[in-house]
Short mmCIF file of C-alpha atoms in Angstrom, two decimals:
data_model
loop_
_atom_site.label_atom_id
_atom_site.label_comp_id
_atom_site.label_asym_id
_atom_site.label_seq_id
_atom_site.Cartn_x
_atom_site.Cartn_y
_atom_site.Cartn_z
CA UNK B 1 -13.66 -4.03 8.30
CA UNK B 2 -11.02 -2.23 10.51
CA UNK B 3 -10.89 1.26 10.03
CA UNK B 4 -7.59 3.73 10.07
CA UNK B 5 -8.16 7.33 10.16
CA UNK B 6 -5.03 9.71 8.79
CA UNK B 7 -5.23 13.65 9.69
CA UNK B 8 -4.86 16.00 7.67
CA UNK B 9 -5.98 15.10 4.46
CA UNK B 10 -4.13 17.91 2.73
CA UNK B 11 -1.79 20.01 4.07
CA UNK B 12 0.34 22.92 1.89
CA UNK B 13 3.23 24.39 3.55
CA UNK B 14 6.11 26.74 3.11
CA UNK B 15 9.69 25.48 2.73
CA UNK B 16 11.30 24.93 6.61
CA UNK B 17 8.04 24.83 8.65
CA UNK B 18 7.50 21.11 10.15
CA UNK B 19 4.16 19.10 9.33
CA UNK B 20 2.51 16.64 11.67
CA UNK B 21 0.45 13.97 9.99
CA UNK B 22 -1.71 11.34 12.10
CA UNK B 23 -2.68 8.13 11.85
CA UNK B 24 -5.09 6.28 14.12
CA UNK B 25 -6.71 2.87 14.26
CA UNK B 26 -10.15 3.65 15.28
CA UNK B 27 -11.52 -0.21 16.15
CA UNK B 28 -8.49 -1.61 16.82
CA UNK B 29 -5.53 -1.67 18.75
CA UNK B 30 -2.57 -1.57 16.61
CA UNK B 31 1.86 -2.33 18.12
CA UNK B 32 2.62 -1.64 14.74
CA UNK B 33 2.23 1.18 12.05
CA UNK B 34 3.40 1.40 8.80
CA UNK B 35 3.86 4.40 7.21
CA UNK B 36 4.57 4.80 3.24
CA UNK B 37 5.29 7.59 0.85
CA UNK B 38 4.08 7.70 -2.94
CA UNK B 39 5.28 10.07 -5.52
CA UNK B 40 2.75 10.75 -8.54
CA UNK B 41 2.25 7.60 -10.66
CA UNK B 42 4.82 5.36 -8.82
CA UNK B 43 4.28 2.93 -6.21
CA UNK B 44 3.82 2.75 -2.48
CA UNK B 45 7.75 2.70 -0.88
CA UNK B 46 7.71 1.90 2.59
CA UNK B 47 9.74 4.62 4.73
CA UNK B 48 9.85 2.87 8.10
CA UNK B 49 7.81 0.89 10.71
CA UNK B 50 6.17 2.39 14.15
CA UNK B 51 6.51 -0.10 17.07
CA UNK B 52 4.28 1.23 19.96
CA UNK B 53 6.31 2.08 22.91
CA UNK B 54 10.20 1.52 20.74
CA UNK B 55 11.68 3.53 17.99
CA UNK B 56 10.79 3.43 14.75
CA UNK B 57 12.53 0.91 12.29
CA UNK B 58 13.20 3.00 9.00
CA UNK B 59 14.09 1.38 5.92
CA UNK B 60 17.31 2.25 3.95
CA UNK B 61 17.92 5.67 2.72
CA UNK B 62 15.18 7.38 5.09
CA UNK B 63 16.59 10.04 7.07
CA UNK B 64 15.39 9.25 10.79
CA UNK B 65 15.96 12.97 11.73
CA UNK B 66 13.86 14.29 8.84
CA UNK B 67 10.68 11.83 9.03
CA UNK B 68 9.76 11.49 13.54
CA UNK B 69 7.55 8.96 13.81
CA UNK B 70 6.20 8.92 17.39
CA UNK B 71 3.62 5.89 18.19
CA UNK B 72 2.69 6.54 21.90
CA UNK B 73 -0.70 4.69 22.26
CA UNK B 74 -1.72 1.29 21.05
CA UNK B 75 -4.07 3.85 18.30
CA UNK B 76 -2.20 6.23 17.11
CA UNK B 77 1.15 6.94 15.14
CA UNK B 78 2.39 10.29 14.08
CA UNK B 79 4.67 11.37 11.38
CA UNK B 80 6.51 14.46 11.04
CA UNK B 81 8.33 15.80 8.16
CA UNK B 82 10.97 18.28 9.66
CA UNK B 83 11.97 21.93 7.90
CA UNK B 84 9.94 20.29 4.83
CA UNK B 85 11.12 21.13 1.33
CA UNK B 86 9.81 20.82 -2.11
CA UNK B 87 10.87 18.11 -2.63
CA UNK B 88 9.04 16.59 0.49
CA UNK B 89 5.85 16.81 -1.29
CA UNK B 90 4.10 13.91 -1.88
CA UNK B 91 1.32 11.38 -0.99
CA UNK B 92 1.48 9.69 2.95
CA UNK B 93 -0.37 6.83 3.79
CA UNK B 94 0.09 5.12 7.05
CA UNK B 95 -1.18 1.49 7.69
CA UNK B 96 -2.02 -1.05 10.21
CA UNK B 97 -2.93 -4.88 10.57
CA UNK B 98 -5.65 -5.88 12.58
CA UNK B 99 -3.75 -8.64 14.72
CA UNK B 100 -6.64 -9.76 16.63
CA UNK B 101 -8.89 -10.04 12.90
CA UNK B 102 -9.49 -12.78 11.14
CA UNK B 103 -8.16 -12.18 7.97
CA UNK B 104 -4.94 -10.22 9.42
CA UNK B 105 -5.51 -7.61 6.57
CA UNK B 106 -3.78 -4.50 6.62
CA UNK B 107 -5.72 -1.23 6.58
CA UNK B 108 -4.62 1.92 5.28
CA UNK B 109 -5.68 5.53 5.86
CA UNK B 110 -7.17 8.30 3.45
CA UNK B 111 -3.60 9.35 2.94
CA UNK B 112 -2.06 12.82 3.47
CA UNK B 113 -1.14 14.96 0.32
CA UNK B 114 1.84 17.34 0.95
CA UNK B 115 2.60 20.37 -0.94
CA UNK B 116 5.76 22.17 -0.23
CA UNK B 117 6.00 25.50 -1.54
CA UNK I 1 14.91 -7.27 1.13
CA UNK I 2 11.97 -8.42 -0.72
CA UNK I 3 11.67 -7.55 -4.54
CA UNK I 4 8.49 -7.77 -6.36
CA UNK I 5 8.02 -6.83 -9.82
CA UNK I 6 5.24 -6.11 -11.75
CA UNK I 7 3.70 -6.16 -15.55
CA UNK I 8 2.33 -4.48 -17.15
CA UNK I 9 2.99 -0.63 -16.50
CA UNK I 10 -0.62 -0.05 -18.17
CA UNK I 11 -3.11 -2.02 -19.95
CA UNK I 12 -6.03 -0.99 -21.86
CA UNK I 13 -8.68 -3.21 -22.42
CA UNK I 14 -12.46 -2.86 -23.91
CA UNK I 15 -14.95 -3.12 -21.94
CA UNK I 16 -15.86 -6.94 -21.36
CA UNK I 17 -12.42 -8.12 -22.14
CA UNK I 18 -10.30 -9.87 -19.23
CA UNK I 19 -7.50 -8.35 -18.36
CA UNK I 20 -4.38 -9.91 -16.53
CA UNK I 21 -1.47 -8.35 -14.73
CA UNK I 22 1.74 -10.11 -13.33
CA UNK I 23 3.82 -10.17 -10.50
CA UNK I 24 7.11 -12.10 -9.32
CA UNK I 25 8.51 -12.07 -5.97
CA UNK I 26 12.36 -12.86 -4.51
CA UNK I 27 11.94 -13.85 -1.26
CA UNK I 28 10.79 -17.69 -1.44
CA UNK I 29 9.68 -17.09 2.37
CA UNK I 30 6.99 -14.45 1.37
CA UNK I 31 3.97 -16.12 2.09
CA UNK I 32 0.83 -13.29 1.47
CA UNK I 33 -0.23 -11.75 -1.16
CA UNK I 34 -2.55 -9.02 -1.91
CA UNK I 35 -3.36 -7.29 -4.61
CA UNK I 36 -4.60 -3.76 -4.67
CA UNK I 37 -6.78 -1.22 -6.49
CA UNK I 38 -6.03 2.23 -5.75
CA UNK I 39 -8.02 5.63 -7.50
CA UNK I 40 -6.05 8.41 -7.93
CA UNK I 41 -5.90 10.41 -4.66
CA UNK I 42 -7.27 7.70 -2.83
CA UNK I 43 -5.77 4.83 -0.15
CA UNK I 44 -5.11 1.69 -1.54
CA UNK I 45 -8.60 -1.15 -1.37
CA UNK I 46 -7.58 -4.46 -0.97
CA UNK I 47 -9.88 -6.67 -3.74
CA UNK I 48 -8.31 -10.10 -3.10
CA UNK I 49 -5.46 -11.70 -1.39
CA UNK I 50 -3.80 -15.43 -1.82
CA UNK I 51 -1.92 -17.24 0.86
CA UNK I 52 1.27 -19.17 -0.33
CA UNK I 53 -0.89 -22.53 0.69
CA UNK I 54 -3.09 -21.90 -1.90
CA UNK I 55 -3.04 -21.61 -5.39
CA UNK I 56 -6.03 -20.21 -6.84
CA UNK I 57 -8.30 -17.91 -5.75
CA UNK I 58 -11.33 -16.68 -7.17
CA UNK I 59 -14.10 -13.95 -5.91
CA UNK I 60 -16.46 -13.21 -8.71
CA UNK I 61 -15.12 -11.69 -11.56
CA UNK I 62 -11.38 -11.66 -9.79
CA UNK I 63 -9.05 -14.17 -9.49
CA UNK I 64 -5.68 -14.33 -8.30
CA UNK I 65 -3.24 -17.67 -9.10
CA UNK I 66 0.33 -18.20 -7.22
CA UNK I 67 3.22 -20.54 -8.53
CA UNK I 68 5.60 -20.81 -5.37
CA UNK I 69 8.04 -22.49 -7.43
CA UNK I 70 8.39 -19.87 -10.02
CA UNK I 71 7.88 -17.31 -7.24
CA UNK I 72 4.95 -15.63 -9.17
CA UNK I 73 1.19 -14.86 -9.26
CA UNK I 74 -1.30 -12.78 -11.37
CA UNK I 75 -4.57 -11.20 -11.37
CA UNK I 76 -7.11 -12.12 -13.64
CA UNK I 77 -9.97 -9.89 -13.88
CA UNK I 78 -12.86 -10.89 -16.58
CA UNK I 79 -15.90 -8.61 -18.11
CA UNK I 80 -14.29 -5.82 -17.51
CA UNK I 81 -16.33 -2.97 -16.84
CA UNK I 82 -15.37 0.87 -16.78
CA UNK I 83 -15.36 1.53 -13.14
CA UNK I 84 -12.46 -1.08 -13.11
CA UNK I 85 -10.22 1.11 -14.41
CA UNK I 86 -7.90 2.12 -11.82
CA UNK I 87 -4.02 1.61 -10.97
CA UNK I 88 -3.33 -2.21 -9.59
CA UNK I 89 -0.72 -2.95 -7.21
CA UNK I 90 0.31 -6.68 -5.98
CA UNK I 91 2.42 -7.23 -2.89
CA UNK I 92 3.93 -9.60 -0.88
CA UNK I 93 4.81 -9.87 2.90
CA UNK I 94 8.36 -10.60 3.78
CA UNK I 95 8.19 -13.99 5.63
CA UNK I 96 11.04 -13.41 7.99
CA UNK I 97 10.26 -8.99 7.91
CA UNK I 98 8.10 -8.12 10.97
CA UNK I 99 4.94 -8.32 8.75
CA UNK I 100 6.21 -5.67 6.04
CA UNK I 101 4.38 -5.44 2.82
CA UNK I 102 6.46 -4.49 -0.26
CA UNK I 103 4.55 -3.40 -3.23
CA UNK I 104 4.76 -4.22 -7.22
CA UNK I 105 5.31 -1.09 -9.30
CA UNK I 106 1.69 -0.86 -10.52
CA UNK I 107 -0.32 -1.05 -13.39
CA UNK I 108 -2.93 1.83 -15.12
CA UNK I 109 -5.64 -0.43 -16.14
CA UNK I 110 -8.11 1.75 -18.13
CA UNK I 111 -11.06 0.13 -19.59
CA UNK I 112 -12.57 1.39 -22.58
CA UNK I 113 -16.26 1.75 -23.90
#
């Protein structure tokens, strides 16, 4: 199947400093990202949706200031958490559909675990 | 939005047992569903998926069923085996949403020797 690639894997930072997470579909071109954010034993919440080429669409209560999401090429989407905080830690997975598959499934990436310190 | 609930919170099961887990969706235009198992630390694996044109699905020792009028569908999983333990998630896709998928709240399936 389609693979999507997420960079880094882990990242640990101090409280203030910005973090830069990337997502790319490697096989595939992709007009639309999906990025989500999962706290320890809850469920995947949706934060907002990359169009390539337009701004982001993020859902309600998602500061658009605090979480850039830049999607420049038809492969890649960034996300990046702005003077982070503790309370910024936590698991970021970014996704994408294969529009040109067969099945239309959506792909995720390894995810990006972020520690705030 | 779409709303999609999900139950059990955790199930634990012996080993050969089925298990089944539950979801129920609000929006009546939602019109995919996937369900999917996620290890801890790991990205979500999609293991089966039902269209709203369907309603059963089976792929070995998974199934999924969907009841658009009651705006709900399950997983059925049967001979459990340890390396099925895992958390579950089902989802739907908004119908009208630009594609979005909104997730159940999960389910800690642990099967036990």
């Amino acid at each position: 199947g389609a693979v999507v690639s997420q960079h880094p894997s882990r990242v640990i930072c101090k409280s203030g400093t910005s973090v830069k997470i990337e997502c790319r579909s490697l096989d595939f071109q992709a007009t639309t990202m999906f990025w989500y954010r999962q706290f320890p034993k809850q469920s995947l919440m949706l934060m907002a949706t990359s169009n390539e080429g337009s701004k982001a669409t993020y859902e309600q209560g998602v500061e658009k200031d605090k979480f850039l999401i830049n999607h420049a090429s038809l492969t890649l989407s960034t996300l990046t958490v702005t003077s982070a905080h503790p309370e910024d830690s936590s698991f970021y997975i970014c996704s994408a559909r294969d529009q040109g598959g067969r099945t239309g499934e959506l792909f995720f990436g390894e995810g990006s675990r972020l520690t705030v310190l | 939005g779409e709303n999609v609930e999900q139950h059990p919170s955790t199930l634990s099961v012996q080993e050969g047992d089925s298990a089944v887990i539950k979801c129920t969706y609000s929006d009546s235009a939602s019109n995919y569903f996937p369900w999917y198992k996620q290890e801890l630390g790991k990205r979500p694996q999609l293991i089966i998926d039902i269209r709203s044109n369907v309603g059963e699905k089976k792929d070995q020792r998974i199934a999924v069923t969907l009841n658009k009028t009651a705006k709900h569908f399950s997983l059925h999983i049967t001979e459990t085996q340890p390396e099925d333990s895992a958390v579950y998630f089902c989802a739907a896709i908004q119908g009208g949403g630009g594609n979005k998928l909104t997730f159940g709240t999960g389910t800690q399936l642990k099967v036990e020797l």
